[in-house]
XYZ file of C-alpha atoms in Angstrom:
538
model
C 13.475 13.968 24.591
C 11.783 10.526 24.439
C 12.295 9.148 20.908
C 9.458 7.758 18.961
C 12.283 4.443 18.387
C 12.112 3.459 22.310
C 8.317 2.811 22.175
C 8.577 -0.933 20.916
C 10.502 -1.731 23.954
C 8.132 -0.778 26.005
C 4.763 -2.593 24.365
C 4.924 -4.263 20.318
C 3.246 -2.181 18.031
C 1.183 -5.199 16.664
C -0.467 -4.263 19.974
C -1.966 -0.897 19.031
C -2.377 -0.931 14.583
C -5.907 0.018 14.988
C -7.786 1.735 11.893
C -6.844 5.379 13.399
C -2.800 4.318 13.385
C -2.872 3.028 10.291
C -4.504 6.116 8.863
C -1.614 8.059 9.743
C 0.730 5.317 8.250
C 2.453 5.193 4.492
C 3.056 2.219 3.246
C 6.209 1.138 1.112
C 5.273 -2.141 -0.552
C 8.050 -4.867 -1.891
C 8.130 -8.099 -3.446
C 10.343 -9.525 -0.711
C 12.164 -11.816 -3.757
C 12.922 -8.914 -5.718
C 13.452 -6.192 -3.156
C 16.706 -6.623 -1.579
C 19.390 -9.905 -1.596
C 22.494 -10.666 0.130
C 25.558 -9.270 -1.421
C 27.151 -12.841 -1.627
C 24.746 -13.549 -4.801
C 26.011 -11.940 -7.933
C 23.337 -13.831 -10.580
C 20.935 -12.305 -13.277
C 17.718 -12.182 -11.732
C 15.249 -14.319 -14.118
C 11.828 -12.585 -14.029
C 10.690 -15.927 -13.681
C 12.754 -17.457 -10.940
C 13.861 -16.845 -7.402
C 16.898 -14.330 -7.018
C 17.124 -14.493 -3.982
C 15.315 -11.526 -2.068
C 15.702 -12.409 1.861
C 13.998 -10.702 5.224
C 18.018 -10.224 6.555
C 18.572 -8.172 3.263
C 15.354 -6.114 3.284
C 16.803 -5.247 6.751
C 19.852 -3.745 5.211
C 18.187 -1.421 3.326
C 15.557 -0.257 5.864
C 17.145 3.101 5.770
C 16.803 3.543 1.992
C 12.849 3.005 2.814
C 12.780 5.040 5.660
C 14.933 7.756 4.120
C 12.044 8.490 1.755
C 9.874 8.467 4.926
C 7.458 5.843 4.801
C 6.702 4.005 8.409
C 5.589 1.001 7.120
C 6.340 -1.984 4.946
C 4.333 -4.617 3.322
C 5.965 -7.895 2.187
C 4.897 -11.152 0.226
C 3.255 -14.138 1.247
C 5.417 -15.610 4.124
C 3.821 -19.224 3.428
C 5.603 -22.618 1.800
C 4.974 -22.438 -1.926
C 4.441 -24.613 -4.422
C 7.768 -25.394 -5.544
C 7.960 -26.403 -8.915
C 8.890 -24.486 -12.006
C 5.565 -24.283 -13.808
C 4.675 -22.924 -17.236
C 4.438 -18.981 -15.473
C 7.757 -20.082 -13.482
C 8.405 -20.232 -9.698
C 6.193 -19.020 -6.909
C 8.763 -16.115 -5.543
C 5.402 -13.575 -5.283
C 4.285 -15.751 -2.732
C 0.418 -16.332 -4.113
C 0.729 -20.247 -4.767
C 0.887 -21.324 -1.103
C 0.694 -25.263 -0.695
C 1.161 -25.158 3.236
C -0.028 -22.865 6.143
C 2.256 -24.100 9.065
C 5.662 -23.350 7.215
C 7.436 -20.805 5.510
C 8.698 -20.281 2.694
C 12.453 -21.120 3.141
C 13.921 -18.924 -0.023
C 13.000 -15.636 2.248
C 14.644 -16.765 5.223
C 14.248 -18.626 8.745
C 11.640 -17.531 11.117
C 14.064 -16.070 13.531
C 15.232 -13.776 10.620
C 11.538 -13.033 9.823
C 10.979 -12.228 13.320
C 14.020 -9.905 13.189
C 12.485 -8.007 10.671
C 9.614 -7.560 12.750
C 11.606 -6.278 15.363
C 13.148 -3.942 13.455
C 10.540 -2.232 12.054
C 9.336 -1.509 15.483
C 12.772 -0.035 16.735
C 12.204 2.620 13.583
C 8.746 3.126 14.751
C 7.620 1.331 11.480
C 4.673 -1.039 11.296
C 5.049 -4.975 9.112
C 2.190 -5.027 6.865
C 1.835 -8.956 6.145
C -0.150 -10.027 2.419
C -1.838 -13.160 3.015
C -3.815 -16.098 0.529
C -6.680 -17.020 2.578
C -9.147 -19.282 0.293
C -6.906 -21.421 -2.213
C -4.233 -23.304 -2.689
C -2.052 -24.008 -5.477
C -0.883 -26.959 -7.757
C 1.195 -27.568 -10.827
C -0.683 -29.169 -13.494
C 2.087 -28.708 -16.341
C 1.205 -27.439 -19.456
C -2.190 -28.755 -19.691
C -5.754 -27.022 -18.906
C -7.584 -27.453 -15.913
C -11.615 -29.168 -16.506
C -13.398 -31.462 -14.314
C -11.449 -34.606 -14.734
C -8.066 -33.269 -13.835
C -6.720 -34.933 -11.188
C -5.995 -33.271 -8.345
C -3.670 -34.793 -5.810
C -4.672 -32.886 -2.532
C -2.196 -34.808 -0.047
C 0.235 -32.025 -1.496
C -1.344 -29.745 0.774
C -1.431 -28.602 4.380
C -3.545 -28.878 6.758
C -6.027 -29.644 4.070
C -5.168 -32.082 2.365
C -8.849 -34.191 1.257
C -10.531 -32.808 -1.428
C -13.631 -32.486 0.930
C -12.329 -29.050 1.884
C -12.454 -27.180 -1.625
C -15.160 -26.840 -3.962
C -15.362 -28.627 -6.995
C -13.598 -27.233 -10.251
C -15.004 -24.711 -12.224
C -14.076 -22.239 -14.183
C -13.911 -18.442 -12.995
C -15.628 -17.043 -15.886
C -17.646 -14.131 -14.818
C -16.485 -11.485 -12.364
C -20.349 -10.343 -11.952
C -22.209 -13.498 -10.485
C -20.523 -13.616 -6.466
C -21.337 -17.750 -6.523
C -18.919 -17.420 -9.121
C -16.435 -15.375 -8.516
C -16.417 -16.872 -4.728
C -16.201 -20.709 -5.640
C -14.684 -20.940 -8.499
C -10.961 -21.494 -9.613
C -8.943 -18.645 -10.628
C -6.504 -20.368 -11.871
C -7.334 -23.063 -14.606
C -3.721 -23.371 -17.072
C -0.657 -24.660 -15.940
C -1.502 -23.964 -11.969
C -4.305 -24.849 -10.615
C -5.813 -22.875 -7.620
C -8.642 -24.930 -5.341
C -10.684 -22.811 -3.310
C -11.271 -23.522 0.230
C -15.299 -24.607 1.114
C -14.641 -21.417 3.637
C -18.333 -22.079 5.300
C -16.769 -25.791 6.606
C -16.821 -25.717 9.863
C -13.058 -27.323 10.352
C -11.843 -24.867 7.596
C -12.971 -22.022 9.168
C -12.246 -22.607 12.449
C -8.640 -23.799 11.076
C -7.933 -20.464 9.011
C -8.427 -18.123 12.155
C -7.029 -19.653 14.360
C -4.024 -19.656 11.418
C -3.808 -16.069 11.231
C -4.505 -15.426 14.748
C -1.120 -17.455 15.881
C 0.873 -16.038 12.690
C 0.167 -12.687 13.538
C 0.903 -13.515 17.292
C 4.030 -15.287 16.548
C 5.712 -12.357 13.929
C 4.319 -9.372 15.616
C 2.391 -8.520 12.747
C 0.620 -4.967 12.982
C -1.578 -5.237 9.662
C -2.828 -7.654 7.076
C -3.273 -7.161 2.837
C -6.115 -9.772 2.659
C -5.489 -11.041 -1.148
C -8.303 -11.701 -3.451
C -10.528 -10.351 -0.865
C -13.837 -10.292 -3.642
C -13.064 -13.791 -4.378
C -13.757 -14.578 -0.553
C -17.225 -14.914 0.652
C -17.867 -11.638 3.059
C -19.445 -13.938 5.773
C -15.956 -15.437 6.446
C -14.120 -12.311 6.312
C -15.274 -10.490 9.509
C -14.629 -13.811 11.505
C -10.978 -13.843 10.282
C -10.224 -10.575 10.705
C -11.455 -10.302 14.326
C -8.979 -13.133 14.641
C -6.329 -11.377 13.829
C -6.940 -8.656 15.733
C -5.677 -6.045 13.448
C -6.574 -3.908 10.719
C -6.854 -5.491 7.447
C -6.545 -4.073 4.256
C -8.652 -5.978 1.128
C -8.021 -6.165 -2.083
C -11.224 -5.641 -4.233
C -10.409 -5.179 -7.661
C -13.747 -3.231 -8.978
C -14.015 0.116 -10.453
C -17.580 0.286 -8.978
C -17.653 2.656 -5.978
C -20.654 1.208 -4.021
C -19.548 -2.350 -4.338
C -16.172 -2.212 -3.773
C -16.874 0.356 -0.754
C -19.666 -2.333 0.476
C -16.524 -4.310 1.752
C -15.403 -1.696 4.339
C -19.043 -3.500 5.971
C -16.069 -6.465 6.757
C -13.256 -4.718 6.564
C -12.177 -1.150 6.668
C -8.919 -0.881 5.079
C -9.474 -1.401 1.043
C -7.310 -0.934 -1.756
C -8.823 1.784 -3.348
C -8.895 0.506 -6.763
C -12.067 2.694 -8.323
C -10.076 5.590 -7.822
C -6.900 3.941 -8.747
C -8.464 3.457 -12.731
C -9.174 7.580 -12.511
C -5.792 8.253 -11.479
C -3.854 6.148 -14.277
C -6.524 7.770 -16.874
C -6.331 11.578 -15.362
C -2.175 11.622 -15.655
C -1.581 9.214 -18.499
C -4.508 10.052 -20.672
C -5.690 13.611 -20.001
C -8.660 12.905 -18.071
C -8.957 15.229 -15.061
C -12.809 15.158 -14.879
C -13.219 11.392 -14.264
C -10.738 11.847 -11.143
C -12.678 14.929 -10.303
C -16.046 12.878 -10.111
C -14.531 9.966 -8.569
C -13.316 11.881 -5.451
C -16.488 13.237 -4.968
C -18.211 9.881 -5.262
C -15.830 8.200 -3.186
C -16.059 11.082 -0.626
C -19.527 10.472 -0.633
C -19.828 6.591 -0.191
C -16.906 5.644 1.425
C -14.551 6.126 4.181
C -11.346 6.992 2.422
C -8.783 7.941 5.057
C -8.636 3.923 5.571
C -8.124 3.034 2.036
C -4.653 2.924 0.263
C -4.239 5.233 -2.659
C -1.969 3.290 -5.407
C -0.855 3.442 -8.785
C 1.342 1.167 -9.274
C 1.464 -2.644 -7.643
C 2.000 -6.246 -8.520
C -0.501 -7.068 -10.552
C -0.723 -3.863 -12.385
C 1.855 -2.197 -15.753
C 4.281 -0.128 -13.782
C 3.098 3.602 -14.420
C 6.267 4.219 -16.660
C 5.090 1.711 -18.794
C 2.047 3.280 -19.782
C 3.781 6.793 -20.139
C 7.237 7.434 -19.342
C 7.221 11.268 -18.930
C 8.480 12.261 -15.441
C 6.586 15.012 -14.438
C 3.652 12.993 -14.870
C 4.766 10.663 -12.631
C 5.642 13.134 -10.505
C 1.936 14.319 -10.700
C 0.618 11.218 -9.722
C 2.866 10.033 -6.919
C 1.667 13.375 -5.395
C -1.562 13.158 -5.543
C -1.133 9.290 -3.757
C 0.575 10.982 -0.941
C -1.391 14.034 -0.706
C -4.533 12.852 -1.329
C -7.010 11.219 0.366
C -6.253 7.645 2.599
C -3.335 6.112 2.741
C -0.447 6.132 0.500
C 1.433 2.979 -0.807
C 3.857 3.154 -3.297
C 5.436 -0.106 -4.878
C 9.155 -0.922 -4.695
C 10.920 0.831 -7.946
C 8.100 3.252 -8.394
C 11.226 5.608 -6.511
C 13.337 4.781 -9.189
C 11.102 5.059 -12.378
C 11.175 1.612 -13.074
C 8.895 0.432 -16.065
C 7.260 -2.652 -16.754
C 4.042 -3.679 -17.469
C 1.897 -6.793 -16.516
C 3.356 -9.665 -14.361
C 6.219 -10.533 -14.255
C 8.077 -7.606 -16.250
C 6.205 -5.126 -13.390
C 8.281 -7.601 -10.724
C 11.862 -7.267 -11.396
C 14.851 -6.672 -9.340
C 15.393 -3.527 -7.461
C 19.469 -3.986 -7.129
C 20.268 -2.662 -10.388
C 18.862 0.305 -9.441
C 21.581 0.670 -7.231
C 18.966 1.919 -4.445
C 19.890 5.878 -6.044
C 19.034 8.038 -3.504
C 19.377 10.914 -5.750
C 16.488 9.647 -7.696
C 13.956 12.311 -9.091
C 11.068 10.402 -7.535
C 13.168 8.749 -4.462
C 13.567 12.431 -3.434
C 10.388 13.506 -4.490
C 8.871 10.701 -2.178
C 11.106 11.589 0.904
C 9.462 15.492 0.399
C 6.182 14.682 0.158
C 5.983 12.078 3.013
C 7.844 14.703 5.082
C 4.714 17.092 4.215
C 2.208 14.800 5.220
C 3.921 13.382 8.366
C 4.506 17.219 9.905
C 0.433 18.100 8.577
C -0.354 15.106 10.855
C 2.050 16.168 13.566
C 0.423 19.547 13.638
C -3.078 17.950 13.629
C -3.972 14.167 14.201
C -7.036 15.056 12.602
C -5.627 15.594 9.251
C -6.223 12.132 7.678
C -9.839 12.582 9.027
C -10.285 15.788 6.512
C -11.416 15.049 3.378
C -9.577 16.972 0.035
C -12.181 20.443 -0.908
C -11.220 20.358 -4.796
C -10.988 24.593 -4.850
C -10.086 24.762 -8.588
C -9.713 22.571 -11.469
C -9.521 22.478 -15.231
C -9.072 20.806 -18.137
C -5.139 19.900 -17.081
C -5.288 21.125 -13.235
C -6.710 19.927 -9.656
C -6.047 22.117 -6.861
C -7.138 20.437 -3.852
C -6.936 21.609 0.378
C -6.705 19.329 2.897
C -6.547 19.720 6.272
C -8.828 22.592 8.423
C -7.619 26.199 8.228
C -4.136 27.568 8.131
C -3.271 23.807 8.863
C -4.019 22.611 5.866
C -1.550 21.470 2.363
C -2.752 22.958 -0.807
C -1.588 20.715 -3.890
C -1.855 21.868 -7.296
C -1.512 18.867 -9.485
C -1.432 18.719 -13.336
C -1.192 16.416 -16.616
C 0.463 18.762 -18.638
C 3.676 16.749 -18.377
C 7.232 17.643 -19.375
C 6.387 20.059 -22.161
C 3.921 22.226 -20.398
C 4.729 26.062 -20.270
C 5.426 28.386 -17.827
C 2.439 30.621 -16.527
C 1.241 31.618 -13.369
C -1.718 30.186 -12.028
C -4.450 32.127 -9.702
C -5.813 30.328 -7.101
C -8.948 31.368 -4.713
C -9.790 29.970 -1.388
C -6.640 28.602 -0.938
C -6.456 29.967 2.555
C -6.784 33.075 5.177
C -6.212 36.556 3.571
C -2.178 37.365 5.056
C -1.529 33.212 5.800
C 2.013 32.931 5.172
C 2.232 29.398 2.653
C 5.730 27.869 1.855
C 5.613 26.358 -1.451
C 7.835 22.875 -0.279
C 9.261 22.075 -3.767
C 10.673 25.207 -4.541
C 10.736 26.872 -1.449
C 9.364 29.879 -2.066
C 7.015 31.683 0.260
C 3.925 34.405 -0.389
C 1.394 35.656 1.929
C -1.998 34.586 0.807
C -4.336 37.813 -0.670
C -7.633 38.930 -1.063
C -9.928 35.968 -1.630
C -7.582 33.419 -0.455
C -5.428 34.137 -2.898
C -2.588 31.858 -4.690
C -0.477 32.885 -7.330
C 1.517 29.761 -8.428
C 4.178 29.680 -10.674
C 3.708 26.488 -12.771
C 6.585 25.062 -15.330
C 7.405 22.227 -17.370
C 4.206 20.036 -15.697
C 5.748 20.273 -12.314
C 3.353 19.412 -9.320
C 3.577 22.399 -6.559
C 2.551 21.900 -2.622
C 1.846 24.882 -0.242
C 1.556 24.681 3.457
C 1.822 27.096 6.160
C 5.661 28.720 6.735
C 4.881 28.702 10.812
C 4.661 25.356 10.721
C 7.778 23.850 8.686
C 10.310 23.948 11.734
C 10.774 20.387 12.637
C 9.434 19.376 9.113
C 13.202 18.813 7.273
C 11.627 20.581 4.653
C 12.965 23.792 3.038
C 16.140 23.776 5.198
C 14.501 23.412 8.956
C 15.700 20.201 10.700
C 14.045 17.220 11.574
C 13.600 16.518 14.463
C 14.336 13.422 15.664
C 11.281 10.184 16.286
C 9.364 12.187 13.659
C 8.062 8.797 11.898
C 4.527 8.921 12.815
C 3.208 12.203 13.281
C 0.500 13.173 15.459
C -0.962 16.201 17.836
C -3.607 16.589 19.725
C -5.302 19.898 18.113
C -5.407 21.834 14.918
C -3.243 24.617 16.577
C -0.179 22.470 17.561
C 3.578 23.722 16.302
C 5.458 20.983 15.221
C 7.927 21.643 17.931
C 10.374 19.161 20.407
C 7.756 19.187 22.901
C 4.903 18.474 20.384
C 7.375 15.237 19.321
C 7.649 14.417 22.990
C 4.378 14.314 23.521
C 3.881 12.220 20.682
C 5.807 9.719 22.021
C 3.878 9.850 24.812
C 0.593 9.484 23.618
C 1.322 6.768 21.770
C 2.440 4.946 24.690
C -0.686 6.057 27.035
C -2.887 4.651 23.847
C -1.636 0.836 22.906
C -4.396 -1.499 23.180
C -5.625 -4.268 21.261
C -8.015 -3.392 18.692
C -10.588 -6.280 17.553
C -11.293 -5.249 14.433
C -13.801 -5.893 11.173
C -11.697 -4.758 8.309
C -10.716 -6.935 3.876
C -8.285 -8.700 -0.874
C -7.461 -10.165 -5.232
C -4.292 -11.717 -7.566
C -1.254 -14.523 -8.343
């Protein structure tokens, strides 16, 4: 059998993360400072300090990420920071970069950075790269920023005249773009200059950057930060100089704008619907996610946006309620829903926290527990969705029918018929009762479904009929029994290169030969993808 882990030998994957790979990807997203350090340093971890997270470490616990299944991983920054201890503390999240051309030294060297790279591809796994592209940043000490605050720009590189960033001003309102795309987000204790990104030199400088940085680290995919503070003419430009997809951050709840981007750049954090999400399983409100889907299905191409609710800028979801079945809920409906899921380092291990930097702390304590409610919940679901896309490649392309739904409930299929995952998600949380919940149109009268949590199978009736036993708040996930072998769900094996899943019709078994061809395909399809894809936070 030709294993999926050979295939970097053969060609780099940075080669071939177009918008359709990355659509089939799930993303596992770490702080590389707080993620993983070597064993040799025993110190408390000071929210507001390095502790010493390094690439070499994050390598050592690949297999706890890719036990869970994810097949990617996004890391911090890799740029030279600013490097003194300000009034918010170090720059170990990587947004404060003060020069382009080196890296930061606290992660590691770039041959060890380059090993990381490297293996990532030998799992199969793609590096997902966050980068600052349109300000700097500058200790000012515990003063305010206005416009006679000297600046001393020789701190930075390769810009280093004040010609090449606009003059100070404040970034006071997030709903005029010639301010929100000149102006200085930060304005107390660090100052953050923002590039003049229509300057010839600076623009010609910054993709040719990215170009040779992804070249160098075999990068397959780039989080463009603060994308909505960036003006969308540049964006396009340095993309296509990258050459691979980009993923933007665009902080807005508005689903036109914030789906406007995917004009520049078609990978998006999809923050609109990550606002719905937090509200439908913290605060009850199942009809705002309900009408957000739609709208989003309607406007916007969502099987290339990242479904999220929990990341560095935002309260850890424990923090705003710490019941576990809700969490359960809503780490479901990231993977099972619509685009492309990305959880946040600790989310496995119920970590609270709420804004930065109590949302950034260490993962070691943790112990990296395996037996974790949510660490094996994660490793289920992403099993799910990997063998749906191994049946059918066309899965991601499918967009969630919402079949029933209620004050507390959201039933949602996904994926065409008889190879599709039914979830039935609700907010109920830990003290819901026990009923059983009928369910129509879930699939073909005489279908047999496998219910993955519980494993427990029923032929579908009359009506495309569903009778699910709910308890306790507890999320439930149906998909076709004929399917499962090869899943390593409900006792079948896994078979082995199952990382990224893919088939070439809605009919396929998830068989060894369907996993061989796989392997196959992939390497008959590598090519360099040019593509317009888009950022926002320190």
């Amino acid at each position: 059998m030709l294993l999926l882990s050979i295939l970097p030998l053969v060609l780099p994957l940075a080669e071939a993360a177009s918008s359709a790979e990355w659509a089939k990807r799930s993303i596992y997203q770490v702080i590389t400072d707080r993620f993983a350090r070597p064993s040799s340093v025993t110190t408390e971890c000071d929210l507001l300090l390095y502790c010493g997270g390094t690439y070499s470490a994050l390598i050592e616990k690949l297999d706890y990420i890719q036990g869970m299944g994810f097949t990617a991983v996004q890391i911090s920054p890799v740029n030279k920071q600013l490097t003194q201890d300000t009034i918010y503390g170090e720059a170990f999240h990587g947004y404060w970069p003060q020069n382009l051309d080196e890296l930061n030294p606290h992660f590691g060297t770039a041959a060890e950075l380059k090993n990381l790279s490297a293996e990532l591809h030998s799992r199969s796994m793609y590096l997902l790269l966050d980068v600052v592209a349109n300000e700097m940043a500058i200790d000012i000490g515990n003063t305010t920023m206005n416009s006679s605050t000297s600046i001393d720009y020789s701190e930075f590189h390769p810009f280093n005249s004040s010609s090449y960033y606009h003059a100070y001003c404040d970034l006071d309102d997030w709903s005029d773009s010639s301010i929100y795309t000149t102006c200085w987000l930060g304005n107390e204790g660090v100052a953050t200059p923002t590039y003049v990104l229509t300057d010839s030199t600076v623009n010609a400088t910054l993709t040719s950057w990215i170009a040779n940085l992804v070249s160098e680290y075999d990068i397959d995919g780039l989080r463009l930060d603060g994308a909505k503070q960036i003006e969308t003419a540049f964006i396009a430009p340095f993309v296509g100089s990258a050459g691979v997809w980009t993923m933007g951050e665009v902080d807005d709840d508005v689903v036109s704008f914030t789906c406007g981007y995917q004009n520049y750049s078609l990978g998006l954090e999809n923050y609109p619907l990550y606002y719905d999400i937090i509200d439908a399983f913290t605060d009850g409100n199942i009809t705002d996610l309900v009408d957000g889907v739609q709208t989003m299905q309607s406007e916007c191409q969502m099987q290339y946006m990242s479904l999220f609710v929990e990341n560095q800028d935002n309260p850890r979801f424990a923090s705003v309620d710490s019941d576990m079945a809700l969490a359960k809920n809503a780490m479901a409906f990231t993977i099972l829903g619509d685009g492309i899921p990305k959880i946040y380092y600790g989310q496995e291990q119920h970590l609270k926290g709420e804004e930065s930097p109590y949302n950034r702390q260490a993962l070691w304590p943790t112990d990296y527990d395996t037996s974790a409610t949510l660490y094996e919940l994660a490793a289920t679901l992403n099993a799910l969705r990997n063998t749906a896309i191994a049946v059918d490649d066309d899965y991601v392309n499918y967009m969630s029918e919402i079949i029933y739904t209620d004050g507390s409930t959201y039933v949602t299929r996904k994926g065409y018929n008889s190879v599709h995952i039914v979830a039935v998600l609700t907010n109920q949380g830990s003290s819901g009762s026990a009923y059983t919940l009928t369910v129509t149109g879930a699939a073909d009268e005489g279908l047999n479904m496998t219910e993955v949590f519980e494993c427990k199978s029923q032929l579908v009736g009359s009506n495309g009929t569903l009778y699910v036993d709910m308890d306790a708040g507890q999320p439930r996930a149906f998909f076709a029994s004929s399917e499962l072998p090869g899943s390593g769900l409900c006792g079948y094996e896994k078979y082995a290169g199952s990382a990224t899943p893919t088939a070439s019709s809605a009919t396929a078994t998830a068989t060894s030969d369907a996993w061989t061809s796989l392997g196959l395909g992939l390497l008959q399809n590598y090519t360099r993808n040019n593509l317009v894809n888009v950022s926002n936070s320190p």
